[in-house]
Amino acid sequence: MERILVIGACGQLGSELTNELGRLFGNSNVIASDISQPVSAISDFTFEQLDVMNADRLNDIVKTHSITQIYHLAAILSAKGEENPKWAWNLNMTGLLNVLETAKENQLRIYWPSSIAVFGPSTPRANTPQDTVMDPNTVYGISKLAGERWCEYYHEKYGVDVRSLRYPGLIGYKSLPGGGTTDYAVDIYHKALRNEPFECFLSEDTYLPMMYMSDAIKATLDLMQAPADHIKVRSSYNVSAISFSPKEIVAAIQKEIPEFSASYEPDFRQAIADSWPDSIDDSVARNDWGWSPNYDLDKMTSDILENLPALLSEFEQA
């Protein structure tokens, strides 16, 4: 029986992934952890408070709960990382190395997310290939690129079964935005349902690769459940679902809420977005382990506008 530890379980991805892992393996076999106090979304799980930079505490939790897999999601995202680069680098890198060392010592399977932030100004912007120029110019992207090299190193040198995806922007409705450059595509739905105009911090024609949270969970679990001999890439796989601009997401919302309006006031996050691809070639993931998304922009928008209203009052009280 698998025993799974989720690090960063209180975050946007972490809370939804924890619940899906509980559905697959049973809540009693999934341990949620975070540096923060537990949130209501993971109240049905055993919770351990954990600063992933504390290697001894991490090892204690792994041994206490007989952990076999770790999903390491704790990180400082792009926009917040630029506000405090040394802090972001230290947390992102030390946390990953602690997890990899624990995996080596305890023969664990590891999931660690990378990001399209590993690409940069010299990367081909359209249909960015799996193997290409990578020259990130944000501390988040630099730490993710370094992390990819460490993951492959631990697999090649020590046999660690580490697996990773380069997430595009993730869009979900079950938690608030978490400080990423692509988080405008989460906040915009909140404004639309509150009948408020939306001021976007990116220009209207800024295309970025995106993915609905349901597809992100699907991709993560598909990868982790694939046979080891199907996993040919041990740095990180490209995955893709949707590419759209702020103007296009506004148009998708207006199909259901015609009175919704948006304005555009680009800030420092525009330069971050301009260094990332417009679209991603994920043919390697499709060929190796059968990746395929379920949601396009209109289907995602309809699902969010149907389900988010029930949670708005909860967010306002938080």
PDB file of C-alpha atoms in Angstrom:
ATOM      1  CA  MET A   1       0.000   0.000   0.000  1.00  0.00           C
ATOM      2  CA  GLU A   2       1.318   3.420  -0.948  1.00  0.00           C
ATOM      3  CA  ARG A   3       1.775   5.944   1.866  1.00  0.00           C
ATOM      4  CA  ILE A   4       1.925   9.466   0.457  1.00  0.00           C
ATOM      5  CA  LEU A   5       3.223  12.756   1.863  1.00  0.00           C
ATOM      6  CA  VAL A   6       2.102  16.007   0.217  1.00  0.00           C
ATOM      7  CA  ILE A   7       4.391  18.945   1.036  1.00  0.00           C
ATOM      8  CA  GLY A   8       2.644  22.260   0.418  1.00  0.00           C
ATOM      9  CA  ALA A   9      -0.809  20.752   0.853  1.00  0.00           C
ATOM     10  CA  CYS A  10      -2.424  24.079   1.778  1.00  0.00           C
ATOM     11  CA  GLY A  11      -1.699  25.678  -1.596  1.00  0.00           C
ATOM     12  CA  GLN A  12      -3.877  25.940  -4.675  1.00  0.00           C
ATOM     13  CA  LEU A  13      -2.487  22.809  -6.312  1.00  0.00           C
ATOM     14  CA  GLY A  14      -1.693  21.041  -3.056  1.00  0.00           C
ATOM     15  CA  SER A  15      -5.198  21.075  -1.585  1.00  0.00           C
ATOM     16  CA  GLU A  16      -6.827  19.718  -4.740  1.00  0.00           C
ATOM     17  CA  LEU A  17      -4.116  17.122  -5.320  1.00  0.00           C
ATOM     18  CA  THR A  18      -4.325  15.947  -1.705  1.00  0.00           C
ATOM     19  CA  ASN A  19      -8.042  15.316  -2.038  1.00  0.00           C
ATOM     20  CA  GLU A  20      -7.640  13.426  -5.307  1.00  0.00           C
ATOM     21  CA  LEU A  21      -4.874  11.287  -3.803  1.00  0.00           C
ATOM     22  CA  GLY A  22      -7.202  10.561  -0.892  1.00  0.00           C
ATOM     23  CA  ARG A  23      -9.882   9.431  -3.315  1.00  0.00           C
ATOM     24  CA  LEU A  24      -7.439   7.092  -5.050  1.00  0.00           C
ATOM     25  CA  PHE A  25      -5.530   5.672  -2.082  1.00  0.00           C
ATOM     26  CA  GLY A  26      -7.773   6.395   0.920  1.00  0.00           C
ATOM     27  CA  ASN A  27      -7.505   9.447   3.185  1.00  0.00           C
ATOM     28  CA  SER A  28      -5.703   7.434   5.860  1.00  0.00           C
ATOM     29  CA  ASN A  29      -2.827   6.780   3.439  1.00  0.00           C
ATOM     30  CA  VAL A  30      -2.262  10.446   2.557  1.00  0.00           C
ATOM     31  CA  ILE A  31      -0.433  12.788   4.951  1.00  0.00           C
ATOM     32  CA  ALA A  32      -0.876  16.507   4.323  1.00  0.00           C
ATOM     33  CA  SER A  33       1.878  18.910   5.381  1.00  0.00           C
ATOM     34  CA  ASP A  34       2.615  22.600   5.086  1.00  0.00           C
ATOM     35  CA  ILE A  35       4.466  25.360   6.908  1.00  0.00           C
ATOM     36  CA  SER A  36       1.045  27.009   7.369  1.00  0.00           C
ATOM     37  CA  GLN A  37      -1.783  25.849   9.584  1.00  0.00           C
ATOM     38  CA  PRO A  38      -4.143  23.384   7.852  1.00  0.00           C
ATOM     39  CA  VAL A  39      -6.944  24.785   5.721  1.00  0.00           C
ATOM     40  CA  SER A  40     -10.504  23.458   5.662  1.00  0.00           C
ATOM     41  CA  ALA A  41     -10.000  21.825   2.243  1.00  0.00           C
ATOM     42  CA  ILE A  42      -7.670  19.221   3.789  1.00  0.00           C
ATOM     43  CA  SER A  43      -9.393  18.819   7.149  1.00  0.00           C
ATOM     44  CA  ASP A  44     -10.117  15.134   6.494  1.00  0.00           C
ATOM     45  CA  PHE A  45      -6.413  14.236   6.389  1.00  0.00           C
ATOM     46  CA  THR A  46      -3.722  13.676   8.995  1.00  0.00           C
ATOM     47  CA  PHE A  47      -1.741  16.920   9.035  1.00  0.00           C
ATOM     48  CA  GLU A  48       1.906  17.518   9.931  1.00  0.00           C
ATOM     49  CA  GLN A  49       3.280  21.027  10.173  1.00  0.00           C
ATOM     50  CA  LEU A  50       6.524  21.068   8.173  1.00  0.00           C
ATOM     51  CA  ASP A  51       9.103  23.589   7.061  1.00  0.00           C
ATOM     52  CA  VAL A  52      10.696  21.632   4.202  1.00  0.00           C
ATOM     53  CA  MET A  53      14.005  23.362   4.906  1.00  0.00           C
ATOM     54  CA  ASN A  54      14.154  21.337   8.125  1.00  0.00           C
ATOM     55  CA  ALA A  55      15.601  18.046   6.876  1.00  0.00           C
ATOM     56  CA  ASP A  56      15.419  16.312  10.265  1.00  0.00           C
ATOM     57  CA  ARG A  57      11.721  17.081  10.630  1.00  0.00           C
ATOM     58  CA  LEU A  58      11.078  15.832   7.083  1.00  0.00           C
ATOM     59  CA  ASN A  59      12.885  12.552   7.805  1.00  0.00           C
ATOM     60  CA  ASP A  60      10.959  12.081  11.052  1.00  0.00           C
ATOM     61  CA  ILE A  61       7.634  12.441   9.227  1.00  0.00           C
ATOM     62  CA  VAL A  62       8.707  10.024   6.491  1.00  0.00           C
ATOM     63  CA  LYS A  63       9.688   7.366   9.029  1.00  0.00           C
ATOM     64  CA  THR A  64       6.740   7.934  11.390  1.00  0.00           C
ATOM     65  CA  HIS A  65       4.203   7.469   8.607  1.00  0.00           C
ATOM     66  CA  SER A  66       6.129   4.858   6.539  1.00  0.00           C
ATOM     67  CA  ILE A  67       6.005   7.158   3.512  1.00  0.00           C
ATOM     68  CA  THR A  68       6.595   5.639   0.046  1.00  0.00           C
ATOM     69  CA  GLN A  69       5.896   8.689  -2.160  1.00  0.00           C
ATOM     70  CA  ILE A  70       6.392  12.433  -1.727  1.00  0.00           C
ATOM     71  CA  TYR A  71       4.668  15.152  -3.738  1.00  0.00           C
ATOM     72  CA  HIS A  72       6.873  18.177  -3.085  1.00  0.00           C
ATOM     73  CA  LEU A  73       4.867  21.286  -4.020  1.00  0.00           C
ATOM     74  CA  ALA A  74       6.271  23.925  -1.647  1.00  0.00           C
ATOM     75  CA  ALA A  75       7.861  26.826  -3.539  1.00  0.00           C
ATOM     76  CA  ILE A  76       7.971  30.593  -3.909  1.00  0.00           C
ATOM     77  CA  LEU A  77       6.292  31.506  -7.201  1.00  0.00           C
ATOM     78  CA  SER A  78       7.416  33.911  -9.914  1.00  0.00           C
ATOM     79  CA  ALA A  79       6.076  37.304  -8.868  1.00  0.00           C
ATOM     80  CA  LYS A  80       6.777  36.862  -5.146  1.00  0.00           C
ATOM     81  CA  GLY A  81      10.198  35.464  -5.950  1.00  0.00           C
ATOM     82  CA  GLU A  82      11.186  38.665  -7.732  1.00  0.00           C
ATOM     83  CA  GLU A  83      10.340  40.637  -4.605  1.00  0.00           C
ATOM     84  CA  ASN A  84      12.814  38.625  -2.509  1.00  0.00           C
ATOM     85  CA  PRO A  85      15.165  36.641  -4.774  1.00  0.00           C
ATOM     86  CA  LYS A  86      17.566  35.226  -2.165  1.00  0.00           C
ATOM     87  CA  TRP A  87      14.733  33.963   0.018  1.00  0.00           C
ATOM     88  CA  ALA A  88      13.029  32.365  -2.989  1.00  0.00           C
ATOM     89  CA  TRP A  89      16.233  30.673  -4.174  1.00  0.00           C
ATOM     90  CA  ASN A  90      17.034  29.365  -0.695  1.00  0.00           C
ATOM     91  CA  LEU A  91      13.597  27.884  -0.093  1.00  0.00           C
ATOM     92  CA  ASN A  92      13.118  26.461  -3.575  1.00  0.00           C
ATOM     93  CA  MET A  93      16.532  24.802  -3.754  1.00  0.00           C
ATOM     94  CA  THR A  94      17.103  23.719  -0.151  1.00  0.00           C
ATOM     95  CA  GLY A  95      13.624  22.234   0.029  1.00  0.00           C
ATOM     96  CA  LEU A  96      14.127  20.183  -3.129  1.00  0.00           C
ATOM     97  CA  LEU A  97      17.556  18.924  -2.081  1.00  0.00           C
ATOM     98  CA  ASN A  98      16.182  17.875   1.309  1.00  0.00           C
ATOM     99  CA  VAL A  99      13.434  15.898  -0.422  1.00  0.00           C
ATOM    100  CA  LEU A 100      15.853  14.269  -2.885  1.00  0.00           C
ATOM    101  CA  GLU A 101      18.202  13.249  -0.065  1.00  0.00           C
ATOM    102  CA  THR A 102      15.297  11.765   1.877  1.00  0.00           C
ATOM    103  CA  ALA A 103      14.194   9.905  -1.238  1.00  0.00           C
ATOM    104  CA  LYS A 104      17.692   8.515  -1.758  1.00  0.00           C
ATOM    105  CA  GLU A 105      17.938   7.286   1.823  1.00  0.00           C
ATOM    106  CA  ASN A 106      14.431   5.784   1.954  1.00  0.00           C
ATOM    107  CA  GLN A 107      13.923   4.616  -1.672  1.00  0.00           C
ATOM    108  CA  LEU A 108      10.905   6.877  -2.289  1.00  0.00           C
ATOM    109  CA  ARG A 109       9.144   7.919  -5.487  1.00  0.00           C
ATOM    110  CA  ILE A 110       9.160  11.702  -5.804  1.00  0.00           C
ATOM    111  CA  TYR A 111       6.994  14.173  -7.677  1.00  0.00           C
ATOM    112  CA  TRP A 112       8.355  17.714  -8.050  1.00  0.00           C
ATOM    113  CA  PRO A 113       6.793  20.342 -10.330  1.00  0.00           C
ATOM    114  CA  SER A 114       8.869  22.423 -12.681  1.00  0.00           C
ATOM    115  CA  SER A 115       7.420  25.242 -14.782  1.00  0.00           C
ATOM    116  CA  ILE A 116       7.443  27.005 -18.137  1.00  0.00           C
ATOM    117  CA  ALA A 117       9.478  29.595 -16.208  1.00  0.00           C
ATOM    118  CA  VAL A 118      12.575  27.512 -17.062  1.00  0.00           C
ATOM    119  CA  PHE A 119      12.367  28.993 -20.553  1.00  0.00           C
ATOM    120  CA  GLY A 120      13.554  32.494 -21.354  1.00  0.00           C
ATOM    121  CA  PRO A 121      13.987  35.236 -23.959  1.00  0.00           C
ATOM    122  CA  SER A 122      16.059  33.049 -26.320  1.00  0.00           C
ATOM    123  CA  THR A 123      13.662  30.084 -26.163  1.00  0.00           C
ATOM    124  CA  PRO A 124      11.462  29.539 -29.244  1.00  0.00           C
ATOM    125  CA  ARG A 125       8.121  31.051 -28.247  1.00  0.00           C
ATOM    126  CA  ALA A 126       5.781  29.028 -30.464  1.00  0.00           C
ATOM    127  CA  ASN A 127       5.423  25.300 -29.763  1.00  0.00           C
ATOM    128  CA  THR A 128       8.422  25.337 -27.449  1.00  0.00           C
ATOM    129  CA  PRO A 129      10.047  21.900 -27.774  1.00  0.00           C
ATOM    130  CA  GLN A 130      10.968  19.509 -24.974  1.00  0.00           C
ATOM    131  CA  ASP A 131      14.688  20.069 -25.497  1.00  0.00           C
ATOM    132  CA  THR A 132      15.596  23.658 -26.333  1.00  0.00           C
ATOM    133  CA  VAL A 133      17.439  26.777 -25.218  1.00  0.00           C
ATOM    134  CA  MET A 134      16.663  27.536 -21.571  1.00  0.00           C
ATOM    135  CA  ASP A 135      17.787  30.935 -20.275  1.00  0.00           C
ATOM    136  CA  PRO A 136      15.358  31.937 -17.497  1.00  0.00           C
ATOM    137  CA  ASN A 137      15.640  35.478 -16.196  1.00  0.00           C
ATOM    138  CA  THR A 138      13.588  35.187 -12.985  1.00  0.00           C
ATOM    139  CA  VAL A 139      14.761  33.621  -9.740  1.00  0.00           C
ATOM    140  CA  TYR A 140      11.771  31.261  -9.928  1.00  0.00           C
ATOM    141  CA  GLY A 141      12.774  30.082 -13.391  1.00  0.00           C
ATOM    142  CA  ILE A 142      16.444  29.815 -12.438  1.00  0.00           C
ATOM    143  CA  SER A 143      15.580  27.693  -9.402  1.00  0.00           C
ATOM    144  CA  LYS A 144      13.299  25.457 -11.480  1.00  0.00           C
ATOM    145  CA  LEU A 145      15.974  24.920 -14.124  1.00  0.00           C
ATOM    146  CA  ALA A 146      18.534  24.095 -11.440  1.00  0.00           C
ATOM    147  CA  GLY A 147      15.966  21.795  -9.839  1.00  0.00           C
ATOM    148  CA  GLU A 148      15.481  19.905 -13.095  1.00  0.00           C
ATOM    149  CA  ARG A 149      19.223  19.251 -13.263  1.00  0.00           C
ATOM    150  CA  TRP A 150      19.268  18.052  -9.656  1.00  0.00           C
ATOM    151  CA  CYS A 151      16.341  15.707 -10.299  1.00  0.00           C
ATOM    152  CA  GLU A 152      18.058  14.110 -13.269  1.00  0.00           C
ATOM    153  CA  TYR A 153      21.314  13.922 -11.312  1.00  0.00           C
ATOM    154  CA  TYR A 154      19.699  12.059  -8.391  1.00  0.00           C
ATOM    155  CA  HIS A 155      18.038   9.661 -10.811  1.00  0.00           C
ATOM    156  CA  GLU A 156      21.249   8.961 -12.761  1.00  0.00           C
ATOM    157  CA  LYS A 157      23.617   8.798  -9.765  1.00  0.00           C
ATOM    158  CA  TYR A 158      21.411   7.287  -7.067  1.00  0.00           C
ATOM    159  CA  GLY A 159      18.466   5.696  -8.873  1.00  0.00           C
ATOM    160  CA  VAL A 160      15.873   8.008  -7.293  1.00  0.00           C
ATOM    161  CA  ASP A 161      12.504   7.564  -9.032  1.00  0.00           C
ATOM    162  CA  VAL A 162      11.847  11.278  -9.451  1.00  0.00           C
ATOM    163  CA  ARG A 163       9.232  12.562 -11.885  1.00  0.00           C
ATOM    164  CA  SER A 164       8.349  16.088 -12.943  1.00  0.00           C
ATOM    165  CA  LEU A 165       6.157  18.233 -15.177  1.00  0.00           C
ATOM    166  CA  ARG A 166       6.778  21.727 -16.503  1.00  0.00           C
ATOM    167  CA  TYR A 167       3.437  23.224 -15.554  1.00  0.00           C
ATOM    168  CA  PRO A 168       2.000  26.058 -17.592  1.00  0.00           C
ATOM    169  CA  GLY A 169      -0.168  28.592 -15.748  1.00  0.00           C
ATOM    170  CA  LEU A 170      -2.622  26.690 -13.536  1.00  0.00           C
ATOM    171  CA  ILE A 171      -6.219  27.866 -13.256  1.00  0.00           C
ATOM    172  CA  GLY A 172      -8.498  26.678 -10.474  1.00  0.00           C
ATOM    173  CA  TYR A 173     -11.469  27.982  -8.525  1.00  0.00           C
ATOM    174  CA  LYS A 174     -11.145  26.160  -5.181  1.00  0.00           C
ATOM    175  CA  SER A 175      -8.539  28.477  -3.649  1.00  0.00           C
ATOM    176  CA  LEU A 176      -7.290  32.031  -4.014  1.00  0.00           C
ATOM    177  CA  PRO A 177      -4.434  33.060  -6.351  1.00  0.00           C
ATOM    178  CA  GLY A 178      -0.963  32.301  -5.002  1.00  0.00           C
ATOM    179  CA  GLY A 179       1.344  35.007  -6.345  1.00  0.00           C
ATOM    180  CA  GLY A 180       2.164  33.779  -9.835  1.00  0.00           C
ATOM    181  CA  THR A 181       2.348  35.756 -13.063  1.00  0.00           C
ATOM    182  CA  THR A 182      -0.426  33.630 -14.592  1.00  0.00           C
ATOM    183  CA  ASP A 183      -2.754  34.094 -11.602  1.00  0.00           C
ATOM    184  CA  TYR A 184      -4.698  36.839 -13.389  1.00  0.00           C
ATOM    185  CA  ALA A 185      -6.562  33.936 -15.015  1.00  0.00           C
ATOM    186  CA  VAL A 186      -7.787  32.852 -11.570  1.00  0.00           C
ATOM    187  CA  ASP A 187      -8.648  36.286 -10.161  1.00  0.00           C
ATOM    188  CA  ILE A 188     -10.565  37.326 -13.280  1.00  0.00           C
ATOM    189  CA  TYR A 189     -13.374  34.841 -12.576  1.00  0.00           C
ATOM    190  CA  HIS A 190     -13.781  36.156  -9.035  1.00  0.00           C
ATOM    191  CA  LYS A 191     -14.202  39.698 -10.363  1.00  0.00           C
ATOM    192  CA  ALA A 192     -16.673  38.588 -13.033  1.00  0.00           C
ATOM    193  CA  LEU A 193     -18.916  36.818 -10.526  1.00  0.00           C
ATOM    194  CA  ARG A 194     -18.807  39.794  -8.145  1.00  0.00           C
ATOM    195  CA  ASN A 195     -19.905  42.077 -11.002  1.00  0.00           C
ATOM    196  CA  GLU A 196     -16.662  44.028 -10.705  1.00  0.00           C
ATOM    197  CA  PRO A 197     -14.478  45.266 -13.584  1.00  0.00           C
ATOM    198  CA  PHE A 198     -11.118  43.557 -13.866  1.00  0.00           C
ATOM    199  CA  GLU A 199      -7.799  45.380 -14.153  1.00  0.00           C
ATOM    200  CA  CYS A 200      -5.267  43.026 -15.728  1.00  0.00           C
ATOM    201  CA  PHE A 201      -1.547  43.382 -14.980  1.00  0.00           C
ATOM    202  CA  LEU A 202      -0.697  41.956 -18.437  1.00  0.00           C
ATOM    203  CA  SER A 203      -1.433  43.456 -21.848  1.00  0.00           C
ATOM    204  CA  GLU A 204      -4.499  42.161 -23.652  1.00  0.00           C
ATOM    205  CA  ASP A 205      -2.559  40.234 -26.325  1.00  0.00           C
ATOM    206  CA  THR A 206      -0.119  38.412 -24.018  1.00  0.00           C
ATOM    207  CA  TYR A 207      -0.398  34.734 -24.890  1.00  0.00           C
ATOM    208  CA  LEU A 208       0.653  32.193 -22.259  1.00  0.00           C
ATOM    209  CA  PRO A 209       0.255  28.422 -21.969  1.00  0.00           C
ATOM    210  CA  MET A 210      -2.402  27.567 -19.383  1.00  0.00           C
ATOM    211  CA  MET A 211      -4.024  24.487 -17.872  1.00  0.00           C
ATOM    212  CA  TYR A 212      -7.198  23.934 -15.883  1.00  0.00           C
ATOM    213  CA  MET A 213      -6.528  22.486 -12.445  1.00  0.00           C
ATOM    214  CA  SER A 214      -8.446  19.290 -13.232  1.00  0.00           C
ATOM    215  CA  ASP A 215      -6.076  18.643 -16.126  1.00  0.00           C
ATOM    216  CA  ALA A 216      -3.039  19.478 -13.966  1.00  0.00           C
ATOM    217  CA  ILE A 217      -4.143  16.881 -11.399  1.00  0.00           C
ATOM    218  CA  LYS A 218      -4.770  14.380 -14.195  1.00  0.00           C
ATOM    219  CA  ALA A 219      -1.331  14.970 -15.739  1.00  0.00           C
ATOM    220  CA  THR A 220       0.391  14.642 -12.362  1.00  0.00           C
ATOM    221  CA  LEU A 221      -1.291  11.368 -11.458  1.00  0.00           C
ATOM    222  CA  ASP A 222      -0.947   9.930 -14.959  1.00  0.00           C
ATOM    223  CA  LEU A 223       2.783  10.582 -14.758  1.00  0.00           C
ATOM    224  CA  MET A 224       3.181   9.154 -11.257  1.00  0.00           C
ATOM    225  CA  GLN A 225       1.192   6.011 -12.053  1.00  0.00           C
ATOM    226  CA  ALA A 226       2.980   5.287 -15.343  1.00  0.00           C
ATOM    227  CA  PRO A 227       5.410   2.340 -15.354  1.00  0.00           C
ATOM    228  CA  ALA A 228       8.964   3.465 -14.617  1.00  0.00           C
ATOM    229  CA  ASP A 229      10.232   2.250 -17.986  1.00  0.00           C
ATOM    230  CA  HIS A 230       7.798   4.630 -19.722  1.00  0.00           C
ATOM    231  CA  ILE A 231       9.397   7.656 -18.032  1.00  0.00           C
ATOM    232  CA  LYS A 232      12.154   8.641 -20.445  1.00  0.00           C
ATOM    233  CA  VAL A 233      12.637  12.210 -19.170  1.00  0.00           C
ATOM    234  CA  ARG A 234      13.911  12.594 -15.606  1.00  0.00           C
ATOM    235  CA  SER A 235      14.445  16.345 -15.689  1.00  0.00           C
ATOM    236  CA  SER A 236      10.873  17.481 -16.453  1.00  0.00           C
ATOM    237  CA  TYR A 237       8.248  16.911 -19.147  1.00  0.00           C
ATOM    238  CA  ASN A 238       6.568  19.633 -21.188  1.00  0.00           C
ATOM    239  CA  VAL A 239       2.783  19.467 -20.775  1.00  0.00           C
ATOM    240  CA  SER A 240       0.237  21.676 -22.488  1.00  0.00           C
ATOM    241  CA  ALA A 241      -3.517  22.177 -22.632  1.00  0.00           C
ATOM    242  CA  ILE A 242      -4.629  25.715 -23.639  1.00  0.00           C
ATOM    243  CA  SER A 243      -2.893  28.903 -24.810  1.00  0.00           C
ATOM    244  CA  PHE A 244      -4.843  32.171 -24.665  1.00  0.00           C
ATOM    245  CA  SER A 245      -4.493  35.903 -24.057  1.00  0.00           C
ATOM    246  CA  PRO A 246      -6.274  38.048 -21.428  1.00  0.00           C
ATOM    247  CA  LYS A 247      -8.479  39.430 -24.208  1.00  0.00           C
ATOM    248  CA  GLU A 248      -9.601  35.906 -25.126  1.00  0.00           C
ATOM    249  CA  ILE A 249     -10.428  34.869 -21.568  1.00  0.00           C
ATOM    250  CA  VAL A 250     -12.476  38.069 -21.203  1.00  0.00           C
ATOM    251  CA  ALA A 251     -14.377  37.143 -24.371  1.00  0.00           C
ATOM    252  CA  ALA A 252     -15.016  33.632 -23.038  1.00  0.00           C
ATOM    253  CA  ILE A 253     -16.453  35.055 -19.812  1.00  0.00           C
ATOM    254  CA  GLN A 254     -18.590  37.578 -21.727  1.00  0.00           C
ATOM    255  CA  LYS A 255     -20.336  34.705 -23.504  1.00  0.00           C
ATOM    256  CA  GLU A 256     -21.937  33.922 -20.141  1.00  0.00           C
ATOM    257  CA  ILE A 257     -21.688  37.320 -18.384  1.00  0.00           C
ATOM    258  CA  PRO A 258     -22.082  39.890 -21.217  1.00  0.00           C
ATOM    259  CA  GLU A 259     -21.722  42.935 -18.957  1.00  0.00           C
ATOM    260  CA  PHE A 260     -18.252  41.910 -17.712  1.00  0.00           C
ATOM    261  CA  SER A 261     -15.479  44.372 -18.616  1.00  0.00           C
ATOM    262  CA  ALA A 262     -11.705  44.541 -18.268  1.00  0.00           C
ATOM    263  CA  SER A 263      -8.907  47.087 -18.578  1.00  0.00           C
ATOM    264  CA  TYR A 264      -5.173  46.545 -18.966  1.00  0.00           C
ATOM    265  CA  GLU A 265      -2.419  48.118 -16.858  1.00  0.00           C
ATOM    266  CA  PRO A 266       0.766  46.064 -17.368  1.00  0.00           C
ATOM    267  CA  ASP A 267       3.214  46.073 -14.428  1.00  0.00           C
ATOM    268  CA  PHE A 268       6.512  44.279 -13.692  1.00  0.00           C
ATOM    269  CA  ARG A 269       4.853  40.924 -14.358  1.00  0.00           C
ATOM    270  CA  GLN A 270       4.580  41.833 -18.043  1.00  0.00           C
ATOM    271  CA  ALA A 271       8.336  41.429 -18.446  1.00  0.00           C
ATOM    272  CA  ILE A 272       8.140  38.016 -16.775  1.00  0.00           C
ATOM    273  CA  ALA A 273       5.339  36.915 -19.103  1.00  0.00           C
ATOM    274  CA  ASP A 274       7.209  38.237 -22.154  1.00  0.00           C
ATOM    275  CA  SER A 275      10.108  35.886 -21.378  1.00  0.00           C
ATOM    276  CA  TRP A 276       7.876  32.793 -21.419  1.00  0.00           C
ATOM    277  CA  PRO A 277       6.532  30.782 -24.392  1.00  0.00           C
ATOM    278  CA  ASP A 278       3.233  31.415 -26.182  1.00  0.00           C
ATOM    279  CA  SER A 279       2.560  27.684 -26.633  1.00  0.00           C
ATOM    280  CA  ILE A 280       4.191  24.370 -25.734  1.00  0.00           C
ATOM    281  CA  ASP A 281       5.013  21.214 -27.684  1.00  0.00           C
ATOM    282  CA  ASP A 282       4.231  18.308 -25.353  1.00  0.00           C
ATOM    283  CA  SER A 283       4.507  15.486 -27.885  1.00  0.00           C
ATOM    284  CA  VAL A 284       7.143  13.689 -25.796  1.00  0.00           C
ATOM    285  CA  ALA A 285       4.746  13.372 -22.832  1.00  0.00           C
ATOM    286  CA  ARG A 286       1.955  12.252 -25.160  1.00  0.00           C
ATOM    287  CA  ASN A 287       4.180   9.583 -26.697  1.00  0.00           C
ATOM    288  CA  ASP A 288       5.880   8.353 -23.497  1.00  0.00           C
ATOM    289  CA  TRP A 289       2.935   8.007 -21.130  1.00  0.00           C
ATOM    290  CA  GLY A 290      -0.183   9.003 -23.044  1.00  0.00           C
ATOM    291  CA  TRP A 291      -0.810  12.555 -21.826  1.00  0.00           C
ATOM    292  CA  SER A 292      -3.959  14.247 -23.163  1.00  0.00           C
ATOM    293  CA  PRO A 293      -5.947  17.173 -21.633  1.00  0.00           C
ATOM    294  CA  ASN A 294      -9.731  17.292 -21.217  1.00  0.00           C
ATOM    295  CA  TYR A 295     -10.476  21.056 -21.069  1.00  0.00           C
ATOM    296  CA  ASP A 296     -10.397  23.912 -23.570  1.00  0.00           C
ATOM    297  CA  LEU A 297     -11.012  27.583 -22.709  1.00  0.00           C
ATOM    298  CA  ASP A 298     -14.808  27.564 -23.103  1.00  0.00           C
ATOM    299  CA  LYS A 299     -15.293  24.288 -21.227  1.00  0.00           C
ATOM    300  CA  MET A 300     -13.059  25.505 -18.394  1.00  0.00           C
ATOM    301  CA  THR A 301     -14.858  28.864 -18.191  1.00  0.00           C
ATOM    302  CA  SER A 302     -18.288  27.233 -18.006  1.00  0.00           C
ATOM    303  CA  ASP A 303     -17.125  24.887 -15.241  1.00  0.00           C
ATOM    304  CA  ILE A 304     -15.610  27.680 -13.146  1.00  0.00           C
ATOM    305  CA  LEU A 305     -18.606  30.018 -13.502  1.00  0.00           C
ATOM    306  CA  GLU A 306     -20.904  27.175 -12.480  1.00  0.00           C
ATOM    307  CA  ASN A 307     -18.942  26.057  -9.417  1.00  0.00           C
ATOM    308  CA  LEU A 308     -17.150  29.120  -8.056  1.00  0.00           C
ATOM    309  CA  PRO A 309     -20.239  31.030  -6.766  1.00  0.00           C
ATOM    310  CA  ALA A 310     -20.744  28.519  -3.949  1.00  0.00           C
ATOM    311  CA  LEU A 311     -17.255  29.331  -2.621  1.00  0.00           C
ATOM    312  CA  LEU A 312     -17.185  33.131  -2.899  1.00  0.00           C
ATOM    313  CA  SER A 313     -18.598  33.806   0.570  1.00  0.00           C
ATOM    314  CA  GLU A 314     -16.062  31.422   2.088  1.00  0.00           C
ATOM    315  CA  PHE A 315     -13.221  33.320   0.387  1.00  0.00           C
ATOM    316  CA  GLU A 316     -14.575  36.650   1.647  1.00  0.00           C
ATOM    317  CA  GLN A 317     -14.526  35.366   5.237  1.00  0.00           C
ATOM    318  CA  ALA A 318     -10.971  33.990   4.979  1.00  0.00           C
TER     319      ALA A 318
END
